[in-house]
mmCIF file of C-alpha atoms in Angstrom:
data_model
loop_
_atom_site.group_PDB
_atom_site.id
_atom_site.type_symbol
_atom_site.label_atom_id
_atom_site.label_comp_id
_atom_site.label_asym_id
_atom_site.label_seq_id
_atom_site.Cartn_x
_atom_site.Cartn_y
_atom_site.Cartn_z
ATOM 1 C CA MET Q 10 55.180 33.775 201.924
ATOM 2 C CA SER Q 11 57.182 31.116 203.714
ATOM 3 C CA VAL Q 12 59.876 32.260 205.885
ATOM 4 C CA THR Q 13 63.517 31.350 204.187
ATOM 5 C CA THR Q 14 65.549 30.113 207.600
ATOM 6 C CA GLY Q 15 68.770 28.853 206.105
ATOM 7 C CA SER Q 16 71.611 27.976 208.121
ATOM 8 C CA ALA Q 17 69.534 26.894 211.662
ATOM 9 C CA ALA Q 18 72.421 27.738 213.823
ATOM 10 C CA ILE Q 19 72.194 29.281 217.091
ATOM 11 C CA ARG Q 20 75.381 31.025 217.848
ATOM 12 C CA PRO Q 21 76.400 32.468 221.399
ATOM 13 C CA PHE Q 22 76.420 36.210 221.635
ATOM 14 C CA THR Q 23 78.683 38.589 223.215
ATOM 15 C CA ILE Q 24 77.840 41.958 224.441
ATOM 16 C CA PRO Q 25 80.467 44.358 222.257
ATOM 17 C CA VAL Q 26 82.679 46.166 225.275
ATOM 18 C CA VAL Q 27 82.409 49.581 223.922
ATOM 19 C CA PRO Q 28 86.052 52.191 223.538
ATOM 20 C CA GLU Q 29 86.086 53.897 226.301
ATOM 21 C CA ARG Q 30 86.824 56.665 222.946
ATOM 22 C CA GLU Q 31 83.325 56.310 221.922
ATOM 23 C CA LEU Q 32 82.182 56.782 225.323
ATOM 24 C CA GLN Q 33 83.962 60.172 225.370
ATOM 25 C CA ASP Q 34 83.271 60.818 221.625
ATOM 26 C CA LEU Q 35 79.213 60.493 223.390
ATOM 27 C CA ARG Q 36 80.160 62.934 226.268
ATOM 28 C CA ALA Q 37 82.569 65.406 224.083
ATOM 29 C CA ARG Q 38 78.972 65.407 221.298
ATOM 30 C CA ILE Q 39 76.797 66.116 224.250
ATOM 31 C CA ALA Q 40 79.302 69.119 225.403
ATOM 32 C CA ALA Q 41 78.663 70.559 221.717
ATOM 33 C CA THR Q 42 74.740 70.686 220.870
ATOM 34 C CA ARG Q 43 73.275 73.428 219.636
ATOM 35 C CA TRP Q 44 70.527 74.636 221.644
ATOM 36 C CA PRO Q 45 67.322 76.041 220.716
ATOM 37 C CA GLU Q 46 65.617 78.826 222.303
ATOM 38 C CA ARG Q 47 63.298 78.080 225.191
ATOM 39 C CA GLU Q 48 59.718 77.216 223.484
ATOM 40 C CA THR Q 49 57.298 79.853 223.246
ATOM 41 C CA VAL Q 50 54.213 78.237 225.706
ATOM 42 C CA ALA Q 51 54.411 76.730 229.238
ATOM 43 C CA ASP Q 52 53.188 73.124 227.913
ATOM 44 C CA GLN Q 53 54.208 70.716 225.802
ATOM 45 C CA SER Q 54 52.197 71.407 223.183
ATOM 46 C CA GLN Q 55 55.279 72.006 220.733
ATOM 47 C CA GLY Q 56 56.871 69.094 221.712
ATOM 48 C CA VAL Q 57 59.377 67.879 224.445
ATOM 49 C CA GLN Q 58 60.347 70.799 226.465
ATOM 50 C CA LEU Q 59 63.690 72.687 226.401
ATOM 51 C CA ALA Q 60 64.637 72.476 230.602
ATOM 52 C CA THR Q 61 64.084 68.447 229.991
ATOM 53 C CA VAL Q 62 66.129 67.979 227.052
ATOM 54 C CA GLN Q 63 68.847 70.532 228.496
ATOM 55 C CA GLU Q 64 68.626 68.494 231.930
ATOM 56 C CA LEU Q 65 68.703 65.001 230.216
ATOM 57 C CA ALA Q 66 72.085 66.495 228.580
ATOM 58 C CA ARG Q 67 73.459 67.230 231.496
ATOM 59 C CA TYR Q 68 73.149 64.191 232.714
ATOM 60 C CA TRP Q 69 73.537 62.285 230.008
ATOM 61 C CA ALA Q 70 77.052 63.965 229.978
ATOM 62 C CA ASP Q 71 78.076 63.924 233.420
ATOM 63 C CA GLU Q 72 76.211 61.473 235.883
ATOM 64 C CA TYR Q 73 75.213 58.270 233.445
ATOM 65 C CA ASP Q 74 77.170 55.539 233.184
ATOM 66 C CA TRP Q 75 76.939 52.937 230.080
ATOM 67 C CA ARG Q 76 79.211 50.200 232.093
ATOM 68 C CA ARG Q 77 76.427 49.853 234.254
ATOM 69 C CA CYS Q 78 73.913 49.064 230.855
ATOM 70 C CA GLU Q 79 76.310 46.996 229.531
ATOM 71 C CA ALA Q 80 76.836 45.119 232.416
ATOM 72 C CA ARG Q 81 73.610 44.402 233.027
ATOM 73 C CA LEU Q 82 73.001 43.244 228.923
ATOM 74 C CA GLY Q 83 76.055 40.992 229.289
ATOM 75 C CA ALA Q 84 75.920 39.463 231.860
ATOM 76 C CA LEU Q 85 72.639 37.316 230.175
ATOM 77 C CA PRO Q 86 72.467 34.654 227.810
ATOM 78 C CA ASN Q 87 72.330 36.738 224.302
ATOM 79 C CA PHE Q 88 72.362 34.774 220.642
ATOM 80 C CA VAL Q 89 72.331 35.386 216.978
ATOM 81 C CA THR Q 90 70.949 33.259 214.074
ATOM 82 C CA GLU Q 91 70.226 34.370 211.042
ATOM 83 C CA ILE Q 92 66.801 34.348 209.522
ATOM 84 C CA ASP Q 93 66.113 34.906 206.372
ATOM 85 C CA GLY Q 94 69.010 35.839 205.631
ATOM 86 C CA LEU Q 95 69.329 38.387 208.535
ATOM 87 C CA ASP Q 96 71.240 37.624 211.606
ATOM 88 C CA ILE Q 97 68.573 38.015 214.891
ATOM 89 C CA HIS Q 98 69.654 38.752 217.828
ATOM 90 C CA PHE Q 99 67.886 37.415 221.258
ATOM 91 C CA ILE Q 100 68.010 36.552 224.820
ATOM 92 C CA HIS Q 101 67.643 33.203 226.140
ATOM 93 C CA VAL Q 102 66.522 32.885 229.958
ATOM 94 C CA ARG Q 103 65.071 29.371 230.501
ATOM 95 C CA SER Q 104 63.498 29.290 233.880
ATOM 96 C CA LYS Q 105 64.341 25.730 236.696
ATOM 97 C CA HIS Q 106 60.829 24.880 236.929
ATOM 98 C CA GLU Q 107 60.538 21.947 234.093
ATOM 99 C CA ASN Q 108 56.582 22.962 233.143
ATOM 100 C CA ALA Q 109 57.937 25.973 232.225
ATOM 101 C CA LEU Q 110 55.917 28.109 229.415
ATOM 102 C CA PRO Q 111 57.853 29.316 226.367
ATOM 103 C CA LEU Q 112 57.173 32.786 225.879
ATOM 104 C CA ILE Q 113 58.518 35.541 223.068
ATOM 105 C CA VAL Q 114 57.861 39.114 224.099
ATOM 106 C CA CYS Q 115 57.943 41.107 221.827
ATOM 107 C CA HIS Q 116 59.703 45.192 221.566
ATOM 108 C CA GLY Q 117 58.611 48.792 219.590
ATOM 109 C CA TRP Q 118 60.219 51.567 219.133
ATOM 110 C CA PRO Q 119 61.317 53.305 220.791
ATOM 111 C CA GLY Q 120 61.440 50.777 222.518
ATOM 112 C CA SER Q 121 64.987 47.892 222.323
ATOM 113 C CA VAL Q 122 65.234 44.629 224.604
ATOM 114 C CA ILE Q 123 66.220 47.203 227.368
ATOM 115 C CA GLU Q 124 63.023 47.976 227.902
ATOM 116 C CA GLN Q 125 61.721 44.336 228.821
ATOM 117 C CA LEU Q 126 64.827 43.223 231.836
ATOM 118 C CA LYS Q 127 62.497 43.777 234.191
ATOM 119 C CA LEU Q 128 60.104 41.155 233.269
ATOM 120 C CA ILE Q 129 63.354 38.260 232.675
ATOM 121 C CA GLU Q 130 63.274 37.263 236.815
ATOM 122 C CA PRO Q 131 59.663 37.594 237.639
ATOM 123 C CA LEU Q 132 58.978 35.656 234.803
ATOM 124 C CA THR Q 133 61.845 33.038 235.471
ATOM 125 C CA ASP Q 134 61.774 32.798 238.669
ATOM 126 C CA PRO Q 135 58.492 33.159 239.881
ATOM 127 C CA THR Q 136 58.882 31.788 243.356
ATOM 128 C CA ALA Q 137 61.203 34.309 243.746
ATOM 129 C CA HIS Q 138 59.019 37.230 243.669
ATOM 130 C CA GLY Q 139 55.561 35.682 244.310
ATOM 131 C CA GLY Q 140 54.248 33.387 242.200
ATOM 132 C CA THR Q 141 54.933 30.017 241.764
ATOM 133 C CA ALA Q 142 56.115 27.405 239.999
ATOM 134 C CA ALA Q 143 53.375 26.977 237.931
ATOM 135 C CA ASP Q 144 53.272 31.214 236.810
ATOM 136 C CA ALA Q 145 56.844 30.101 235.320
ATOM 137 C CA PHE Q 146 58.354 31.042 231.430
ATOM 138 C CA HIS Q 147 61.532 30.338 229.394
ATOM 139 C CA VAL Q 148 61.668 34.150 227.991
ATOM 140 C CA VAL Q 149 62.985 34.942 224.480
ATOM 141 C CA ILE Q 150 63.765 38.791 223.905
ATOM 142 C CA PRO Q 151 64.428 39.745 219.830
ATOM 143 C CA SER Q 152 65.873 42.388 218.617
ATOM 144 C CA MET Q 153 64.061 43.901 215.625
ATOM 145 C CA PRO Q 154 65.502 43.831 212.345
ATOM 146 C CA GLY Q 155 67.492 47.159 211.796
ATOM 147 C CA TYR Q 156 67.688 47.579 215.598
ATOM 148 C CA GLY Q 157 70.352 46.993 218.587
ATOM 149 C CA PHE Q 158 72.303 44.552 217.752
ATOM 150 C CA SER Q 159 70.607 42.571 215.293
ATOM 151 C CA GLY Q 160 70.593 42.734 211.226
ATOM 152 C CA LYS Q 161 70.092 46.249 209.279
ATOM 153 C CA PRO Q 162 67.992 44.996 206.228
ATOM 154 C CA ALA Q 163 70.346 45.909 203.261
ATOM 155 C CA THR Q 164 66.940 45.908 200.604
ATOM 156 C CA PRO Q 165 63.033 46.438 201.329
ATOM 157 C CA GLY Q 166 60.953 43.780 202.866
ATOM 158 C CA TRP Q 167 61.314 43.560 206.589
ATOM 159 C CA GLY Q 168 58.000 45.022 207.179
ATOM 160 C CA PRO Q 169 56.192 43.474 210.835
ATOM 161 C CA ALA Q 170 54.380 40.819 208.869
ATOM 162 C CA ARG Q 171 58.339 40.031 208.131
ATOM 163 C CA ILE Q 172 59.049 39.406 210.927
ATOM 164 C CA ALA Q 173 55.645 37.358 212.573
ATOM 165 C CA ARG Q 174 56.935 34.969 210.072
ATOM 166 C CA ALA Q 175 60.362 34.881 211.611
ATOM 167 C CA TYR Q 176 59.474 34.348 215.222
ATOM 168 C CA PRO Q 177 57.702 31.372 215.248
ATOM 169 C CA GLU Q 178 61.079 30.058 213.218
ATOM 170 C CA LEU Q 179 62.844 31.660 216.144
ATOM 171 C CA MET Q 180 60.760 29.850 218.764
ATOM 172 C CA ARG Q 181 60.868 26.405 216.828
ATOM 173 C CA ARG Q 182 64.821 26.600 216.684
ATOM 174 C CA LEU Q 183 65.006 27.025 220.219
ATOM 175 C CA GLY Q 184 63.248 23.176 220.689
ATOM 176 C CA TYR Q 185 59.878 25.178 221.074
ATOM 177 C CA GLN Q 186 56.835 23.263 219.946
ATOM 178 C CA ARG Q 187 54.131 24.898 221.976
ATOM 179 C CA PHE Q 188 54.915 28.580 222.710
ATOM 180 C CA VAL Q 189 53.337 32.507 223.716
ATOM 181 C CA ALA Q 190 53.697 35.723 222.469
ATOM 182 C CA GLN Q 191 53.586 39.186 224.184
ATOM 183 C CA GLY Q 192 53.618 43.002 222.715
ATOM 184 C CA GLY Q 193 53.206 46.161 222.727
ATOM 185 C CA ASP Q 194 53.250 49.208 220.966
ATOM 186 C CA TRP Q 195 55.409 47.306 217.138
ATOM 187 C CA GLY Q 196 55.701 44.173 218.914
ATOM 188 C CA ALA Q 197 51.695 44.503 219.496
ATOM 189 C CA LEU Q 198 51.443 44.372 215.841
ATOM 190 C CA VAL Q 199 53.593 41.439 215.180
ATOM 191 C CA VAL Q 200 52.177 39.231 217.598
ATOM 192 C CA ASP Q 201 48.268 40.333 216.109
ATOM 193 C CA LEU Q 202 49.800 39.036 212.953
ATOM 194 C CA MET Q 203 51.423 36.445 214.472
ATOM 195 C CA ALA Q 204 47.998 34.683 215.314
ATOM 196 C CA ALA Q 205 46.405 35.699 212.720
ATOM 197 C CA ASP Q 206 49.198 33.529 210.643
ATOM 198 C CA GLU Q 207 48.596 30.823 213.303
ATOM 199 C CA PRO Q 208 52.113 29.030 212.896
ATOM 200 C CA ASP Q 209 51.868 26.051 214.010
ATOM 201 C CA GLY Q 210 52.758 25.890 218.299
ATOM 202 C CA LEU Q 211 51.597 29.197 219.312
ATOM 203 C CA LEU Q 212 49.088 28.912 221.708
ATOM 204 C CA GLY Q 213 47.830 32.278 222.210
ATOM 205 C CA ILE Q 214 48.865 36.052 222.795
ATOM 206 C CA HIS Q 215 49.097 38.708 225.156
ATOM 207 C CA THR Q 216 48.543 42.673 224.228
ATOM 208 C CA ASN Q 217 48.678 45.878 225.600
ATOM 209 C CA MET Q 218 48.659 47.608 222.850
ATOM 210 C CA PRO Q 219 45.567 45.223 221.480
ATOM 211 C CA GLY Q 220 44.508 46.079 217.373
ATOM 212 C CA VAL Q 221 40.328 45.997 217.805
ATOM 213 C CA VAL Q 222 39.091 49.617 215.748
ATOM 214 C CA PRO Q 223 37.267 48.748 213.596
ATOM 215 C CA PRO Q 224 38.106 49.237 210.221
ATOM 216 C CA GLU Q 225 35.230 51.891 208.904
ATOM 217 C CA ILE Q 226 36.483 53.876 212.490
ATOM 218 C CA ASP Q 227 39.649 53.399 211.470
ATOM 219 C CA LYS Q 228 40.387 54.755 208.244
ATOM 220 C CA LEU Q 229 38.203 57.962 209.711
ATOM 221 C CA PHE Q 230 41.392 58.402 212.159
ATOM 222 C CA GLN Q 231 43.916 57.964 209.609
ATOM 223 C CA GLY Q 232 42.523 59.541 207.067
ATOM 224 C CA ASP Q 233 42.524 62.420 208.832
ATOM 225 C CA ILE Q 234 45.160 63.837 210.589
ATOM 226 C CA THR Q 235 44.631 67.219 209.890
ATOM 227 C CA GLY Q 236 41.363 67.683 211.124
ATOM 228 C CA ALA Q 237 39.558 68.730 208.450
ATOM 229 C CA GLY Q 238 38.230 66.112 207.729
ATOM 230 C CA ASN Q 239 35.963 65.971 210.717
ATOM 231 C CA ALA Q 240 35.800 62.926 211.605
ATOM 232 C CA LEU Q 241 34.584 62.747 215.382
ATOM 233 C CA ALA Q 242 31.413 63.834 213.183
ATOM 234 C CA SER Q 243 31.827 61.285 211.500
ATOM 235 C CA LEU Q 244 31.289 58.667 213.585
ATOM 236 C CA PRO Q 245 28.493 55.393 213.098
ATOM 237 C CA PRO Q 246 25.571 56.381 214.967
ATOM 238 C CA GLY Q 247 24.738 53.972 218.226
ATOM 239 C CA LEU Q 248 28.536 53.735 219.555
ATOM 240 C CA SER Q 249 28.509 53.336 223.276
ATOM 241 C CA GLN Q 250 30.241 56.496 225.903
ATOM 242 C CA GLU Q 251 33.548 54.212 226.646
ATOM 243 C CA GLU Q 252 33.604 53.513 222.195
ATOM 244 C CA LEU Q 253 33.334 57.535 221.820
ATOM 245 C CA ARG Q 254 36.258 57.970 224.906
ATOM 246 C CA THR Q 255 38.039 56.003 222.688
ATOM 247 C CA CYS Q 256 37.629 57.531 219.553
ATOM 248 C CA GLU Q 257 38.609 60.972 220.911
ATOM 249 C CA GLN Q 258 41.956 59.457 222.338
ATOM 250 C CA LEU Q 259 41.793 57.924 218.247
ATOM 251 C CA ASP Q 260 41.525 61.662 217.066
ATOM 252 C CA PHE Q 261 44.232 63.042 219.288
ATOM 253 C CA PHE Q 262 46.894 60.375 218.523
ATOM 254 C CA TRP Q 263 46.076 60.523 214.402
ATOM 255 C CA LYS Q 264 46.481 64.204 214.557
ATOM 256 C CA HIS Q 265 49.569 64.006 217.185
ATOM 257 C CA VAL Q 266 51.764 61.353 215.239
ATOM 258 C CA ALA Q 267 54.688 63.225 212.917
ATOM 259 C CA TYR Q 268 57.108 61.102 214.571
ATOM 260 C CA ALA Q 269 55.588 57.916 212.973
ATOM 261 C CA LEU Q 270 54.513 59.901 209.709
ATOM 262 C CA MET Q 271 58.627 61.596 209.233
ATOM 263 C CA MET Q 272 59.875 57.640 209.958
ATOM 264 C CA ALA Q 273 56.984 55.976 207.640
ATOM 265 C CA THR Q 274 57.782 58.560 204.516
ATOM 266 C CA ARG Q 275 61.709 60.418 205.057
ATOM 267 C CA PRO Q 276 63.632 58.031 207.469
ATOM 268 C CA GLN Q 277 66.432 58.648 205.599
ATOM 269 C CA THR Q 278 66.444 62.537 205.742
ATOM 270 C CA LEU Q 279 65.985 61.619 209.550
ATOM 271 C CA THR Q 280 70.633 61.455 209.100
ATOM 272 C CA GLY Q 281 70.639 64.162 211.704
ATOM 273 C CA LEU Q 282 69.703 61.068 214.698
ATOM 274 C CA MET Q 283 73.031 59.692 213.626
ATOM 275 C CA ASP Q 284 75.220 62.785 214.419
ATOM 276 C CA SER Q 285 73.652 64.078 217.446
ATOM 277 C CA PRO Q 286 72.973 62.403 220.812
ATOM 278 C CA VAL Q 287 70.883 65.077 222.005
ATOM 279 C CA GLY Q 288 68.833 65.480 218.602
ATOM 280 C CA LEU Q 289 68.499 61.278 218.556
ATOM 281 C CA ALA Q 290 67.060 61.702 221.942
ATOM 282 C CA ALA Q 291 64.386 64.287 222.073
ATOM 283 C CA PHE Q 292 62.942 62.734 218.786
ATOM 284 C CA MET Q 293 63.004 59.833 221.239
ATOM 285 C CA LEU Q 294 61.271 61.003 223.512
ATOM 286 C CA ASP Q 295 58.926 62.234 222.270
ATOM 287 C CA HIS Q 296 56.699 59.217 221.045
ATOM 288 C CA ASP Q 297 52.740 60.286 223.131
ATOM 289 C CA ALA Q 298 51.924 62.604 225.370
ATOM 290 C CA ALA Q 299 51.305 60.578 228.355
ATOM 291 C CA SER Q 300 54.986 58.779 228.346
ATOM 292 C CA LEU Q 301 56.707 62.451 227.330
ATOM 293 C CA ASP Q 302 54.697 63.642 230.689
ATOM 294 C CA LEU Q 303 56.274 60.925 232.598
ATOM 295 C CA ILE Q 304 59.875 60.768 231.287
ATOM 296 C CA SER Q 305 59.794 64.983 232.077
ATOM 297 C CA ARG Q 306 58.929 64.290 235.552
ATOM 298 C CA SER Q 307 61.627 61.865 235.571
ATOM 299 C CA PHE Q 308 64.232 64.350 234.513
ATOM 300 C CA ALA Q 309 62.501 66.988 237.012
ATOM 301 C CA GLY Q 310 63.235 65.293 240.033
ATOM 302 C CA GLU Q 311 60.169 62.707 240.821
ATOM 303 C CA ALA Q 312 60.301 59.213 241.360
ATOM 304 C CA VAL Q 313 57.932 58.449 238.387
ATOM 305 C CA GLY Q 314 57.686 54.644 236.994
ATOM 306 C CA LEU Q 315 61.268 55.061 234.476
ATOM 307 C CA THR Q 316 64.099 56.651 236.467
ATOM 308 C CA ARG Q 317 67.159 58.733 234.228
ATOM 309 C CA ASP Q 318 68.532 55.926 233.914
ATOM 310 C CA ASP Q 319 66.128 53.224 232.349
ATOM 311 C CA VAL Q 320 65.212 56.567 229.672
ATOM 312 C CA LEU Q 321 68.967 57.022 228.779
ATOM 313 C CA ASP Q 322 70.075 53.123 228.491
ATOM 314 C CA ASN Q 323 67.825 52.849 225.752
ATOM 315 C CA ILE Q 324 68.633 55.672 224.117
ATOM 316 C CA THR Q 325 72.142 55.294 224.405
ATOM 317 C CA HIS Q 326 71.998 51.885 223.532
ATOM 318 C CA PHE Q 327 70.564 53.358 220.125
ATOM 319 C CA TRP Q 328 73.483 55.616 220.060
ATOM 320 C CA LEU Q 329 75.675 53.071 220.081
ATOM 321 C CA THR Q 330 74.697 50.332 217.972
ATOM 322 C CA ARG Q 331 73.905 53.522 214.875
ATOM 323 C CA THR Q 332 70.203 52.172 215.049
ATOM 324 C CA ALA Q 333 68.437 55.437 214.872
ATOM 325 C CA ILE Q 334 67.474 55.130 210.958
ATOM 326 C CA SER Q 335 67.457 51.603 210.338
ATOM 327 C CA ALA Q 336 65.058 51.323 213.654
ATOM 328 C CA ALA Q 337 63.316 54.093 211.694
ATOM 329 C CA ARG Q 338 62.140 52.115 208.178
ATOM 330 C CA LEU Q 339 60.328 49.376 210.094
ATOM 331 C CA TYR Q 340 57.711 52.358 209.816
ATOM 332 C CA ALA Q 341 58.251 52.563 205.999
ATOM 333 C CA GLU Q 342 58.258 49.305 205.970
ATOM 334 C CA ASN Q 343 54.521 48.806 207.351
ATOM 335 C CA THR Q 344 51.622 48.100 205.208
ATOM 336 C CA VAL Q 345 49.440 47.050 208.292
ATOM 337 C CA PRO Q 346 47.019 49.152 210.016
ATOM 338 C CA PHE Q 347 48.203 49.701 213.455
ATOM 339 C CA PHE Q 348 45.338 49.901 215.885
ATOM 340 C CA ALA Q 349 42.578 47.651 213.119
ATOM 341 C CA VAL Q 350 40.865 43.894 213.708
ATOM 342 C CA LYS Q 351 43.666 41.745 212.686
ATOM 343 C CA GLY Q 352 41.538 38.346 212.087
ATOM 344 C CA VAL Q 353 42.833 36.925 214.995
ATOM 345 C CA SER Q 354 40.830 33.355 215.919
ATOM 346 C CA ILE Q 355 43.219 31.784 218.637
ATOM 347 C CA PRO Q 356 43.188 32.627 222.046
ATOM 348 C CA VAL Q 357 44.297 36.127 223.273
ATOM 349 C CA ALA Q 358 44.753 38.224 226.613
ATOM 350 C CA VAL Q 359 44.710 41.580 226.847
ATOM 351 C CA SER Q 360 45.370 44.298 229.687
ATOM 352 C CA VAL Q 361 44.898 48.329 229.161
ATOM 353 C CA PHE Q 362 47.023 51.294 230.948
ATOM 354 C CA PRO Q 363 45.184 53.618 231.391
ATOM 355 C CA ASP Q 364 47.414 55.862 229.644
ATOM 356 C CA GLU Q 365 48.019 53.720 226.254
ATOM 357 C CA LEU Q 366 47.232 55.519 223.163
ATOM 358 C CA TYR Q 367 44.113 54.917 223.379
ATOM 359 C CA GLN Q 368 41.946 52.024 226.088
ATOM 360 C CA ALA Q 369 40.141 49.523 224.254
ATOM 361 C CA PRO Q 370 36.466 48.571 225.384
ATOM 362 C CA LYS Q 371 35.680 45.488 225.997
ATOM 363 C CA SER Q 372 33.184 45.513 223.782
ATOM 364 C CA TRP Q 373 35.091 46.233 220.378
ATOM 365 C CA THR Q 374 37.982 43.397 222.370
ATOM 366 C CA GLU Q 375 35.445 40.793 222.395
ATOM 367 C CA GLN Q 376 34.313 41.589 219.050
ATOM 368 C CA ALA Q 377 38.034 41.429 217.442
ATOM 369 C CA TYR Q 378 39.412 38.129 219.466
ATOM 370 C CA PRO Q 379 35.652 35.741 219.118
ATOM 371 C CA ARG Q 380 38.246 33.709 221.876
ATOM 372 C CA LEU Q 381 39.407 36.298 224.342
ATOM 373 C CA VAL Q 382 40.666 34.653 228.028
ATOM 374 C CA HIS Q 383 41.459 37.674 229.725
ATOM 375 C CA TYR Q 384 40.617 41.315 229.861
ATOM 376 C CA ASN Q 385 41.682 43.643 232.179
ATOM 377 C CA ARG Q 386 41.574 47.249 232.832
ATOM 378 C CA LEU Q 387 44.157 48.689 235.319
ATOM 379 C CA ASP Q 388 44.728 51.950 237.921
ATOM 380 C CA GLU Q 389 48.529 52.784 236.510
ATOM 381 C CA GLY Q 390 50.651 52.182 233.221
ATOM 382 C CA GLY Q 391 51.109 53.310 230.459
ATOM 383 C CA HIS Q 392 52.369 53.121 226.689
ATOM 384 C CA PHE Q 393 56.087 50.995 227.563
ATOM 385 C CA ALA Q 394 54.199 48.728 230.201
ATOM 386 C CA ALA Q 395 57.019 45.649 230.077
ATOM 387 C CA TRP Q 396 60.036 49.243 231.616
ATOM 388 C CA GLU Q 397 57.277 51.214 233.658
ATOM 389 C CA GLN Q 398 54.860 49.216 235.347
ATOM 390 C CA PRO Q 399 57.011 45.451 235.137
ATOM 391 C CA ARG Q 400 55.226 44.249 238.551
ATOM 392 C CA LEU Q 401 51.801 45.221 236.869
ATOM 393 C CA LEU Q 402 52.566 43.720 233.513
ATOM 394 C CA THR Q 403 54.064 40.422 234.690
ATOM 395 C CA ARG Q 404 50.903 39.493 236.911
ATOM 396 C CA GLU Q 405 49.005 40.270 233.703
ATOM 397 C CA LEU Q 406 50.929 37.645 231.852
ATOM 398 C CA ARG Q 407 50.849 35.056 234.572
ATOM 399 C CA ASP Q 408 46.739 35.410 234.952
ATOM 400 C CA GLY Q 409 46.649 36.138 230.802
ATOM 401 C CA PHE Q 410 48.798 32.912 229.937
ATOM 402 C CA ARG Q 411 46.926 30.704 232.558
ATOM 403 C CA ALA Q 412 43.895 29.318 230.558
ATOM 404 C CA MET Q 413 46.518 28.491 228.239
ATOM 405 C CA ARG Q 414 49.119 26.030 229.464
#
């Protein structure tokens, strides 16, 4: 299926200045939150702990300043173009270096373009950030359909495969005949599917959530969400210790994925997320255990990879753009396995962060990506690598794409 391009016009986009009454309404809703009782356990096994979300709410209502993030977004070159009948918003920052490599950076859920903002300066201006002119990129960061300032699909069909066809069209409209792509979370699926399609001009991809799980193993865990099937006892023989450890991580993930199942099966039922900012925040925080722990420590006053403002910039962006449900529908649209092999044969670079949902074994990675040009296991960082560890991810992108220039 090809992309229907329609008008190829690239239109400048001005980040809207949110009326003060909307920010006042947000603070009033936070103040009016009806709180549940405290969890009955001493850990996060029942979800986001009451102390964490109450401190988030206090800071959000009393100290947080959206205008700072609004100004940061507004200072960047923002654009919109219609692809396949839908407006796609994107940030486009060109490097001053003549031979910069065009790069499209793809976010996921519960992310947004805000998740990638820390990458822009070191990628486009490497000489000011520990690199050389040979490391320069022109950077394009689109908002996924239904997210942020992109259009909200009014009919079914906008799943990751369609996005994977739309993004190369975006790069062509910008005049880039050669480009590379990077993704994490949903963005990882998008770049995998993009690479499997092998569109003209795509030189290769980088992923920090690679799709390398053998299909038969992936099916075992997807079919054992309740644990009744005891998937770990049904694994094929001959797996290495590293592969077995990855299987244990996959088993844990599929047993703690209720948020994704809800969005995949009943996104419209989540209407309460449009009405309660604190409800939205709690839902978005509970993506994965390691990220929740990191964010909880941030709101407890620790200096960690994500600040309170990092977290609330993203949540407030969802709230003000009213995209909780339109973003959730991506899960309902998806027909592609998250972690299984996608049939990619073009060059691939992989970065494995220790707190990712699972650590991709090199053995599986080499099988999934026969033209693997870079594989590195890092010592710190998790699922939201661009947001939490931008310095490390910048280094990985420089190293990973060096062989594709």
